[in-house]
PDB file of C-alpha atoms in Angstrom:
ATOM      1  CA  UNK A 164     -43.729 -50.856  10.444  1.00 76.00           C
ATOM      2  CA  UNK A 165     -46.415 -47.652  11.430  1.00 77.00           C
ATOM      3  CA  UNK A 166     -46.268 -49.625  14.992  1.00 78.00           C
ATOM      4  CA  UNK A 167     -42.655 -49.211  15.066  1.00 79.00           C
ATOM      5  CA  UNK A 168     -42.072 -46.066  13.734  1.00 82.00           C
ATOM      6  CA  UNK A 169     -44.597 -44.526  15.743  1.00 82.00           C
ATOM      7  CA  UNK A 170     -43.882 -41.320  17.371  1.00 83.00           C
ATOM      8  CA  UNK A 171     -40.341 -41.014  16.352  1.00 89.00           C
ATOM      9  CA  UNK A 172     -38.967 -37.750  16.614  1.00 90.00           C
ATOM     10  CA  UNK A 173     -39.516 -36.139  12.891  1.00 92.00           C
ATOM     11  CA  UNK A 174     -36.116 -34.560  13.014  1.00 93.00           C
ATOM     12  CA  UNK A 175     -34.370 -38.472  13.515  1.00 95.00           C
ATOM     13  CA  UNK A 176     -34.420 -39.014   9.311  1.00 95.00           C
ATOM     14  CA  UNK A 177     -32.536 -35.827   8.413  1.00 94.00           C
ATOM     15  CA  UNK A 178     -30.132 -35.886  11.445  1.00 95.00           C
ATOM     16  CA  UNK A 179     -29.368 -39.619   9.761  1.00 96.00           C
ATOM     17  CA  UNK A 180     -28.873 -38.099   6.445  1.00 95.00           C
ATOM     18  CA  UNK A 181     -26.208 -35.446   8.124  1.00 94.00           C
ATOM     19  CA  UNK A 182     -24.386 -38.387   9.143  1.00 96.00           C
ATOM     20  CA  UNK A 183     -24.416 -40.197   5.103  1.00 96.00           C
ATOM     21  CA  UNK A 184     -23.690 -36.728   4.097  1.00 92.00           C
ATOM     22  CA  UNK A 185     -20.527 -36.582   6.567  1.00 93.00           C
ATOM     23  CA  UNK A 186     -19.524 -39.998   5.952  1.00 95.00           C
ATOM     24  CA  UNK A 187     -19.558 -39.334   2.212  1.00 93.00           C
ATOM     25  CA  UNK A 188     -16.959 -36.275   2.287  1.00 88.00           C
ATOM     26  CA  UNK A 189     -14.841 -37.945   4.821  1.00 91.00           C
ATOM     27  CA  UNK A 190     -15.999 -35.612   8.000  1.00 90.00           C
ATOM     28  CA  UNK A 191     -16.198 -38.511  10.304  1.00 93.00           C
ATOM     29  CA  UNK A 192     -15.632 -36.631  13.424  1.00 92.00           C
ATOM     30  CA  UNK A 193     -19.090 -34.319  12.199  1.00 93.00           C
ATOM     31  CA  UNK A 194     -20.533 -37.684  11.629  1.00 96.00           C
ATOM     32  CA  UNK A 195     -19.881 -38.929  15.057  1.00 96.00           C
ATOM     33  CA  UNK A 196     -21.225 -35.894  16.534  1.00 95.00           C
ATOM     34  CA  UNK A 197     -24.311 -36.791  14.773  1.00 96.00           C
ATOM     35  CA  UNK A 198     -24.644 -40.157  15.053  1.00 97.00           C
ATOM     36  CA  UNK A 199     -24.624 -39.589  18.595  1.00 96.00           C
ATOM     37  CA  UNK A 200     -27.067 -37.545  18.439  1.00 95.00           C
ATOM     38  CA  UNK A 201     -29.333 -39.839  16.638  1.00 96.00           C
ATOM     39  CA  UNK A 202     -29.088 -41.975  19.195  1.00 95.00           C
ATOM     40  CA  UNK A 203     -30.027 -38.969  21.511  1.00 93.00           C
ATOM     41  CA  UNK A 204     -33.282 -38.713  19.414  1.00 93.00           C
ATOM     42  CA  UNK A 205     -33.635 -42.434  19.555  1.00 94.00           C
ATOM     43  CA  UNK A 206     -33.187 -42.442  23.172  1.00 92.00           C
ATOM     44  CA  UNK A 207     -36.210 -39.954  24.150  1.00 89.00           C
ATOM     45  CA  UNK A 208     -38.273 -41.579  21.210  1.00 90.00           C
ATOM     46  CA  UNK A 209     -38.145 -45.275  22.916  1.00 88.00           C
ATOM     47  CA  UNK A 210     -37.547 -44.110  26.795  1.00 86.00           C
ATOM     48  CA  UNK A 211     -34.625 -45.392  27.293  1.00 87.00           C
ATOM     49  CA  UNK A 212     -34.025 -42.893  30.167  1.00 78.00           C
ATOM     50  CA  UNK A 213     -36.698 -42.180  32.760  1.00 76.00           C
ATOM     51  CA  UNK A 214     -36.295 -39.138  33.747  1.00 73.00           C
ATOM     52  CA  UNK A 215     -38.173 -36.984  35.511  1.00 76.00           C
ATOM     53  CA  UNK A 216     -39.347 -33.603  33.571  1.00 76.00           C
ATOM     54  CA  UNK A 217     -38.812 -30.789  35.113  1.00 79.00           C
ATOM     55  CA  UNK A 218     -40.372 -27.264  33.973  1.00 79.00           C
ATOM     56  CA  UNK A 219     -38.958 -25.022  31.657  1.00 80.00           C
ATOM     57  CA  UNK A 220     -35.894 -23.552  33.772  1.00 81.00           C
ATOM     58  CA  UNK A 221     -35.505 -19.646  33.447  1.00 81.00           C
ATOM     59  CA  UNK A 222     -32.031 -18.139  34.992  1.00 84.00           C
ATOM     60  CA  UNK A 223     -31.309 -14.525  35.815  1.00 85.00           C
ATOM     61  CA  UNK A 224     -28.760 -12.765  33.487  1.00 87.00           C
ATOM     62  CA  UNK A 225     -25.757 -12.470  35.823  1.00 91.00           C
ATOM     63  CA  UNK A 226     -25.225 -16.145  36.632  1.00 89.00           C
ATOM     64  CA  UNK A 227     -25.390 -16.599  32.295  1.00 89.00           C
ATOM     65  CA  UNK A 228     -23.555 -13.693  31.900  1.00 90.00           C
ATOM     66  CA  UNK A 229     -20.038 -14.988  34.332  1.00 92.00           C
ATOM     67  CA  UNK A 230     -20.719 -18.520  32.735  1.00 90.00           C
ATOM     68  CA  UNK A 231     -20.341 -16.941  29.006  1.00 90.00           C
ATOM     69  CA  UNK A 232     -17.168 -14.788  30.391  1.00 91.00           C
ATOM     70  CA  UNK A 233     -15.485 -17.759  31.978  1.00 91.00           C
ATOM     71  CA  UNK A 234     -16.037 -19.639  28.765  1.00 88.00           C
ATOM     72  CA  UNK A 235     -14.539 -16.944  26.898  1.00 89.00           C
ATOM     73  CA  UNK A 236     -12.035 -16.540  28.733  1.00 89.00           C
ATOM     74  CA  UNK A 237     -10.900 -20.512  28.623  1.00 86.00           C
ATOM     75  CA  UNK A 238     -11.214 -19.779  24.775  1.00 83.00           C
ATOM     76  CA  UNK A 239      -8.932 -16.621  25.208  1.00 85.00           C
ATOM     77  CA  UNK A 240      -6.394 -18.268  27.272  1.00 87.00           C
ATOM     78  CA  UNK A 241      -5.754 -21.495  25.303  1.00 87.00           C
ATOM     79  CA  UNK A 242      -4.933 -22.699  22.043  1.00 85.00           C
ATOM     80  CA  UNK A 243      -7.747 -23.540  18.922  1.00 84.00           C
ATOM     81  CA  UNK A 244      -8.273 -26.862  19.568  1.00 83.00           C
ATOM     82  CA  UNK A 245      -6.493 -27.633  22.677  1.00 87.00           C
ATOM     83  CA  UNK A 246      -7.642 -29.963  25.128  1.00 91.00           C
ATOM     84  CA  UNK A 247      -9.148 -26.387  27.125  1.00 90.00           C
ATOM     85  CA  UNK A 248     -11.463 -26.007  24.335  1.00 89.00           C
ATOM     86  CA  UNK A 249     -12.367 -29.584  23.912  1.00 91.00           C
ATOM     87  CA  UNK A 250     -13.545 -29.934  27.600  1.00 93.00           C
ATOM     88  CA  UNK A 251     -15.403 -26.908  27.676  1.00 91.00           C
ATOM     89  CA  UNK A 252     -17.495 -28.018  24.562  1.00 92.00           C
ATOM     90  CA  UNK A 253     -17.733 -31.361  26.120  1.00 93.00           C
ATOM     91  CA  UNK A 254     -18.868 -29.948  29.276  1.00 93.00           C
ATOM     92  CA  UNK A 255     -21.450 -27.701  27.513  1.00 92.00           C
ATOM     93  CA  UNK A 256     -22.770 -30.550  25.259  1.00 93.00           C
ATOM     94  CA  UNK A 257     -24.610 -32.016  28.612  1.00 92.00           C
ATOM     95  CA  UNK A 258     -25.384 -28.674  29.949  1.00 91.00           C
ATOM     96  CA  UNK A 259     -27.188 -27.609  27.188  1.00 90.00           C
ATOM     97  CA  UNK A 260     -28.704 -31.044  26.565  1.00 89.00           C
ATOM     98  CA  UNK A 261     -30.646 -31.130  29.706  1.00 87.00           C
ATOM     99  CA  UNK A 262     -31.742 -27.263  29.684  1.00 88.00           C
ATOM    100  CA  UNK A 263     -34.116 -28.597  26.668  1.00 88.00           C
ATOM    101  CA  UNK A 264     -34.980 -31.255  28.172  1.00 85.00           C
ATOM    102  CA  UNK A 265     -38.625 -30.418  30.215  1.00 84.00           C
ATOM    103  CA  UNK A 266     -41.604 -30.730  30.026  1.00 80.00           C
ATOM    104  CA  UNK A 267     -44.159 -30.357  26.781  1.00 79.00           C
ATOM    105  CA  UNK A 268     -47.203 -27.054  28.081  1.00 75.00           C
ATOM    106  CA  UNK A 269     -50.165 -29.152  25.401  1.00 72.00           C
ATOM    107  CA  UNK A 270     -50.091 -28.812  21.762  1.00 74.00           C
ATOM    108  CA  UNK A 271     -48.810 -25.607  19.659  1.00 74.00           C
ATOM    109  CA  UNK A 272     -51.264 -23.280  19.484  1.00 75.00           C
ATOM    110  CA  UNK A 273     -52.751 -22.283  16.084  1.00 79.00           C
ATOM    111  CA  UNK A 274     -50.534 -20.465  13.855  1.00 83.00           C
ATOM    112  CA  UNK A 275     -51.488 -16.564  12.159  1.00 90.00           C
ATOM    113  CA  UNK A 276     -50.966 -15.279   9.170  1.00 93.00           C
ATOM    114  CA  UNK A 277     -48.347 -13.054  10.215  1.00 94.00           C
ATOM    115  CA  UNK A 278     -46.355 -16.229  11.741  1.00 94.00           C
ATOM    116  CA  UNK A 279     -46.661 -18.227   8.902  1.00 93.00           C
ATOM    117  CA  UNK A 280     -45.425 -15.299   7.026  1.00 94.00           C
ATOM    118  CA  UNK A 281     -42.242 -15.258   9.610  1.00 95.00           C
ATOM    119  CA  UNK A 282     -41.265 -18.751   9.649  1.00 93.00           C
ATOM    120  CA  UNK A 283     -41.396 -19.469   5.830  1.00 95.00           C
ATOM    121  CA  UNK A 284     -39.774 -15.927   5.328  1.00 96.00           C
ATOM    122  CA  UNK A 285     -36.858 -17.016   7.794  1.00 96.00           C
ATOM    123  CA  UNK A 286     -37.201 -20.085   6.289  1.00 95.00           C
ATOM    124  CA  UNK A 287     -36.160 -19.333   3.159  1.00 96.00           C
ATOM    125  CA  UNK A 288     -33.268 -17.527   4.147  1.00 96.00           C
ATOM    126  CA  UNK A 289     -32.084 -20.389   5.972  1.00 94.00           C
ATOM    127  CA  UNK A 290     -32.116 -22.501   3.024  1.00 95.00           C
ATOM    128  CA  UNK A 291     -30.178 -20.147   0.520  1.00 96.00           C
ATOM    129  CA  UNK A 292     -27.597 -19.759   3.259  1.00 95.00           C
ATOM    130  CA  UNK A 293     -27.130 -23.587   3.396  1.00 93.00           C
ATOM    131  CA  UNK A 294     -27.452 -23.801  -0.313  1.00 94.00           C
ATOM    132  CA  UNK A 295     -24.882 -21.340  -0.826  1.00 94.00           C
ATOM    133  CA  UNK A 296     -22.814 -22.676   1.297  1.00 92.00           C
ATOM    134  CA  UNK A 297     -22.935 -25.803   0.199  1.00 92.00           C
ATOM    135  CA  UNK A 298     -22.417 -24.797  -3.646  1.00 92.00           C
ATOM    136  CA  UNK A 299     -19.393 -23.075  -2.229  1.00 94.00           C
ATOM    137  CA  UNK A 300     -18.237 -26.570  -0.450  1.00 91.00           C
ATOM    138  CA  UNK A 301     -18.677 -28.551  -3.884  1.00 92.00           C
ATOM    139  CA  UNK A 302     -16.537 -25.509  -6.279  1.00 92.00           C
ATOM    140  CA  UNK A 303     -14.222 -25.360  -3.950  1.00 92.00           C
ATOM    141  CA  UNK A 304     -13.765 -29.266  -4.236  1.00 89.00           C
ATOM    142  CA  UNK A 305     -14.260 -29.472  -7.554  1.00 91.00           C
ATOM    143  CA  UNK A 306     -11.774 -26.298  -8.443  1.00 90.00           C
ATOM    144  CA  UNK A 307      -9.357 -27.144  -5.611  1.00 88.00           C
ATOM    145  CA  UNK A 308      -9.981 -23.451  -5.085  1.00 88.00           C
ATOM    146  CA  UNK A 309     -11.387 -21.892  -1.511  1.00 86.00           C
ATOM    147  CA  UNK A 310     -10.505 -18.366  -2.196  1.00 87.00           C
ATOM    148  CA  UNK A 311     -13.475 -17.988  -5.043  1.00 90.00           C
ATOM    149  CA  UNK A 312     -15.666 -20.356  -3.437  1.00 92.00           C
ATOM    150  CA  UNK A 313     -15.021 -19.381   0.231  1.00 93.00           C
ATOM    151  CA  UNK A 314     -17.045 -21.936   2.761  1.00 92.00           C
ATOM    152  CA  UNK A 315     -18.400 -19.846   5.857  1.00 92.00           C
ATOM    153  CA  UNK A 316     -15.688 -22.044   8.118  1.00 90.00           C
ATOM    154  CA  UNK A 317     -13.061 -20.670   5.398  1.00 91.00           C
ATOM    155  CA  UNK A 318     -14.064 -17.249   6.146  1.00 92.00           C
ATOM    156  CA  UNK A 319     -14.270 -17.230  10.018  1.00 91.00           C
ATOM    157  CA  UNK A 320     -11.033 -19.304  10.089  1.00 90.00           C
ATOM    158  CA  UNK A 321      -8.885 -16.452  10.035  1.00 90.00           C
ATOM    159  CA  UNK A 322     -10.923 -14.668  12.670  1.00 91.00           C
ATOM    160  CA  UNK A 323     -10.419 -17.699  15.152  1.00 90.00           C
ATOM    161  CA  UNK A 324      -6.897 -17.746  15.191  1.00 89.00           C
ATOM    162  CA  UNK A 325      -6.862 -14.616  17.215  1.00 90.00           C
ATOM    163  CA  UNK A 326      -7.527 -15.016  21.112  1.00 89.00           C
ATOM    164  CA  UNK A 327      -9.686 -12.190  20.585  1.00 91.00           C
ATOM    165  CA  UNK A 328     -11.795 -13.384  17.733  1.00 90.00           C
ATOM    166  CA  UNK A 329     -12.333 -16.996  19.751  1.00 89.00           C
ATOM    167  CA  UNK A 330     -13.469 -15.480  22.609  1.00 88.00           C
ATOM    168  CA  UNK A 331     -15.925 -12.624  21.115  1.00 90.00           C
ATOM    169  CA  UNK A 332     -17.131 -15.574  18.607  1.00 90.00           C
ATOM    170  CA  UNK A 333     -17.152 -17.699  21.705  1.00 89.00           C
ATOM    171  CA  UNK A 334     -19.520 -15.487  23.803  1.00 90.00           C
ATOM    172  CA  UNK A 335     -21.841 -14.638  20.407  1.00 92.00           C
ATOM    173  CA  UNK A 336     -22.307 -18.489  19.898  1.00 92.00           C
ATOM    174  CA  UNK A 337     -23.397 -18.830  23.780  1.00 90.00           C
ATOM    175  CA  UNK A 338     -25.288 -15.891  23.671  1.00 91.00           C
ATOM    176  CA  UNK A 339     -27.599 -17.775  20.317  1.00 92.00           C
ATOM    177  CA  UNK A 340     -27.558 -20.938  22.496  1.00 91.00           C
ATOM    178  CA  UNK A 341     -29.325 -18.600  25.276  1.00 89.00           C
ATOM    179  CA  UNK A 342     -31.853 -17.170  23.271  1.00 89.00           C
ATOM    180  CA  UNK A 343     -32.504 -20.922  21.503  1.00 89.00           C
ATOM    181  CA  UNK A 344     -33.137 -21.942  25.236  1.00 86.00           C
ATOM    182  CA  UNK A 345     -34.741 -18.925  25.755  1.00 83.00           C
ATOM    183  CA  UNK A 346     -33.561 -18.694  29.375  1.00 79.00           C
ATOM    184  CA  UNK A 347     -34.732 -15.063  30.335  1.00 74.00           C
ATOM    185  CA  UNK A 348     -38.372 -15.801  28.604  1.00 71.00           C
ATOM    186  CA  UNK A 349     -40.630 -15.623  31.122  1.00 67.00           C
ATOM    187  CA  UNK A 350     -43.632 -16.670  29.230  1.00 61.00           C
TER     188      UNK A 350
ATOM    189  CA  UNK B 289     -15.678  -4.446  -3.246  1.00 70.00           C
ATOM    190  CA  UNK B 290     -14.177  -6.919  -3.963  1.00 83.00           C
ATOM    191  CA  UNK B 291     -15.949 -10.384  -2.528  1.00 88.00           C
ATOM    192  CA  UNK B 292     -16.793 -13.505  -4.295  1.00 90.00           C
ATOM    193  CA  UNK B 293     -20.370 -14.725  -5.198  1.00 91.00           C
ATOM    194  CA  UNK B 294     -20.389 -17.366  -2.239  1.00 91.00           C
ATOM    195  CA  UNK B 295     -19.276 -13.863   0.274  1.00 92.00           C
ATOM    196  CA  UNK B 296     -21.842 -11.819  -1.628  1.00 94.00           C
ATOM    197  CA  UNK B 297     -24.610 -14.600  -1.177  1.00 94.00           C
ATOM    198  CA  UNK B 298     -23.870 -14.580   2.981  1.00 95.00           C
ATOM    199  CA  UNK B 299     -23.777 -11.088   3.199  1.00 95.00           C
ATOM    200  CA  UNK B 300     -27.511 -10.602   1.641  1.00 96.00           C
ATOM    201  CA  UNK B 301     -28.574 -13.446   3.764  1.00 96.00           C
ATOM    202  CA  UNK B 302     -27.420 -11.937   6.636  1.00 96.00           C
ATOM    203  CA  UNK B 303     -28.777  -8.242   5.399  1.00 97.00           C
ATOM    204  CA  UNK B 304     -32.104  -9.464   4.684  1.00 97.00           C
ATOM    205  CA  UNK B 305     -32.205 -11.591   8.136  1.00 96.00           C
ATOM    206  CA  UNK B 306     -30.774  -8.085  10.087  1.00 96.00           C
ATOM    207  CA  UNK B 307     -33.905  -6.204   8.134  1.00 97.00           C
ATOM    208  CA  UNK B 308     -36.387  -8.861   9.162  1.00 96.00           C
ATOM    209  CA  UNK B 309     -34.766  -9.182  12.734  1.00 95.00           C
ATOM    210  CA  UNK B 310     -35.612  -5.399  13.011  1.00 96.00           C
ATOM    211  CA  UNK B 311     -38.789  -5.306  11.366  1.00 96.00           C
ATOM    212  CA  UNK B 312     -40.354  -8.140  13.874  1.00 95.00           C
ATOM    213  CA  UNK B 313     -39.774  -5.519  16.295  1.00 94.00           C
ATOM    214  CA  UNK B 314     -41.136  -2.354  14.499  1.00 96.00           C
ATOM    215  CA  UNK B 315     -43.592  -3.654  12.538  1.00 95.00           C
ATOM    216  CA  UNK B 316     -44.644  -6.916  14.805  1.00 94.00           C
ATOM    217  CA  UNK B 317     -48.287  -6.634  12.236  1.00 94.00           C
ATOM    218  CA  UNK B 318     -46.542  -7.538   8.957  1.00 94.00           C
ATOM    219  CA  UNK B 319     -43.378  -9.755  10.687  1.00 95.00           C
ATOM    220  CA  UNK B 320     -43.337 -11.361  13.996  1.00 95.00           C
ATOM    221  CA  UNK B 321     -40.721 -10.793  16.386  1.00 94.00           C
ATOM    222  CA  UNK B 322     -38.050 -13.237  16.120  1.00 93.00           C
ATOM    223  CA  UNK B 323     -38.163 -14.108  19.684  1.00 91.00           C
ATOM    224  CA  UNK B 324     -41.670 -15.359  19.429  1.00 91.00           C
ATOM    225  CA  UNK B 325     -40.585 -16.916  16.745  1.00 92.00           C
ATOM    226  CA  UNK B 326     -38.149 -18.881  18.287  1.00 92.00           C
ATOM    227  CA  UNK B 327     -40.650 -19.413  20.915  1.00 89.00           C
ATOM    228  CA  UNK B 328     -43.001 -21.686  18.864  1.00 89.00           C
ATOM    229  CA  UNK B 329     -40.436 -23.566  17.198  1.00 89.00           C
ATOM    230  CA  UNK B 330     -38.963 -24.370  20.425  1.00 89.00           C
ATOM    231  CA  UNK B 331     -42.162 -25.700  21.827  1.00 87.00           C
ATOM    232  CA  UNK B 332     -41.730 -28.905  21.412  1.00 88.00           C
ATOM    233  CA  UNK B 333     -39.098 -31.231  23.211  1.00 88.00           C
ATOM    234  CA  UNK B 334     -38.192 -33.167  19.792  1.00 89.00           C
ATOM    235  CA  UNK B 335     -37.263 -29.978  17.791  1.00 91.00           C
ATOM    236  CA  UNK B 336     -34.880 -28.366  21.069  1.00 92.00           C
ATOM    237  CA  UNK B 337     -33.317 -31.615  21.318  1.00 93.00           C
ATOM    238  CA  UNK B 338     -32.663 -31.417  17.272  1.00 94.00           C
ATOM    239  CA  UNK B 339     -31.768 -27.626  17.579  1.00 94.00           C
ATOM    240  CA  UNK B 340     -29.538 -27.953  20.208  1.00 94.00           C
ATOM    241  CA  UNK B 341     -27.309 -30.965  18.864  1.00 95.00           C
ATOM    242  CA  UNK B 342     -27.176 -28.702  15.230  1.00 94.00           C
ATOM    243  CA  UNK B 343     -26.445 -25.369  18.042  1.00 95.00           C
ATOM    244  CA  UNK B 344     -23.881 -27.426  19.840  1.00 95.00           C
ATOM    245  CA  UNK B 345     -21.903 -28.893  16.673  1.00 95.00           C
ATOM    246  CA  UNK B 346     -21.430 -25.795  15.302  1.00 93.00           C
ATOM    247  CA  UNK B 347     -19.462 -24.641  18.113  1.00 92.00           C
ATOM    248  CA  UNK B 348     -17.737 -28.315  18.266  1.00 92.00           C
ATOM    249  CA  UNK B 349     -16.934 -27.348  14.230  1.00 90.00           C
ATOM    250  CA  UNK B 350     -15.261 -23.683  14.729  1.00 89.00           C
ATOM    251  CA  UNK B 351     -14.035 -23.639  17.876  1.00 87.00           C
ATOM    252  CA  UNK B 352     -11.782 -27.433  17.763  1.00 85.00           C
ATOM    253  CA  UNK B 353     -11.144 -28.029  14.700  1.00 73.00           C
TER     254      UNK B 353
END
């Protein structure tokens, strides 16, 4: 069993729980999305793909920059949900996919005080927003009632109706995907 | 104002993250910056992979649905 399990990705259990979790309130599109990428996880565990790692790629602003607008702008022009939006996302997914993918620079270095102060600060905030969110999810089941227990996807609904509010939400959710990727980081 | 407990509880999350956000940069002795931050997390391939699957649904979530 330590033979087998050995150097699986640590983030492969909880991704499998998303998908139970999905499964159990009836999401399964959400659990798709996650099953697949399980098997994404699985796939770079056991090398199922030779592929050759390339360095970390950095990109100048402007080409990022007319890739966000264009995106927007599919997101501006076309229905919530159409079959613009669906290809864009399903174009990204790859995109994005393979801009993670290179190579490992050695182990982490040592953490300091101060960064072990950041993370569990950050980390803490992280887990109250998906606690309260998530306490919002069950009231709102339980109460039949969304208006007290507002979701965060209940709240932003309203605000992606609008062209406008797709677009600008569009552009801030690319704009978090660049800094994740860190694609202007030149260290 | 007049927001519920859930809107009250993402509002100080997202407060207190704007504070520490800015704080990173002024005061990088008591709080890292965030970007270095996201620098070590992202060091290894197994946690980008992870992080950009969770990055990529939520965008799959609000923007198709």
């Amino acid at each position: 069993m330590k033979r087998l399990l050995a150097g699986m990705n640590p983030w492969l259990p909880p991704m499998i729980y998303v998908v139970i979790f999905h499964v159990m309130r009836g999401a399964y599109g959400d659990a798709a999305i996650f099953a697949v990428g399980s098997l994404v996880l699985i796939a770079d565990w056991k090398k199922w793909i030779q592929w050759a790692m390339p360095e970390r790629p950095i990109f100048g602003r402007l080409p990022v920059f007319i890739v966000i607008l264009v995106a927007s702008s599919v997101l501006f022009f076309s229905e919530r949900g159409g079959w613009q939006d669906v290809t864009l996302l399903l174009v990204l997914a790859p995109i994005s996919l393979s801009l993670v993918y290179y190579r490992d620079h050695g182990p982490k270095p040592s953490s300091t005080t101060v960064m072990n102060r950041t993370r569990w600060t950050w980390l803490t905030l992280a887990v109250i927003m998906c606690v309260s969110e998530l306490f919002a999810y069950i009231w709102a089941s339980a109460f039949k009632d969304d208006k007290t227990y507002p979701t965060i996807s209940i709240i932003v609904n309203p605000v992606l109706e609008s062209p406008y509010g797709r677009g600008i939400f569009l552009a801030l959710w690319m704009l978090i995907g660049v800094g994740l990727l860190q694609l202007w980081r030149k260290k | 104002m007049n927001l519920s407990i859930p809107e009250w509880e993402y509002l100080g999350v997202i407060l207190a993250g704007v504070v520490l956000w800015l704080l990173g940069r002024l005061r990088p002795d008591i709080v890292a910056p965030f970007g270095d931050l996201i620098a070590r997390i992202m060091h290894h391939r197994n946690t980008r992979l992870a992080v950009m699957i969770v990055w990529w649904w939520l965008g799959w979530h609000f923007f198709t649905y």
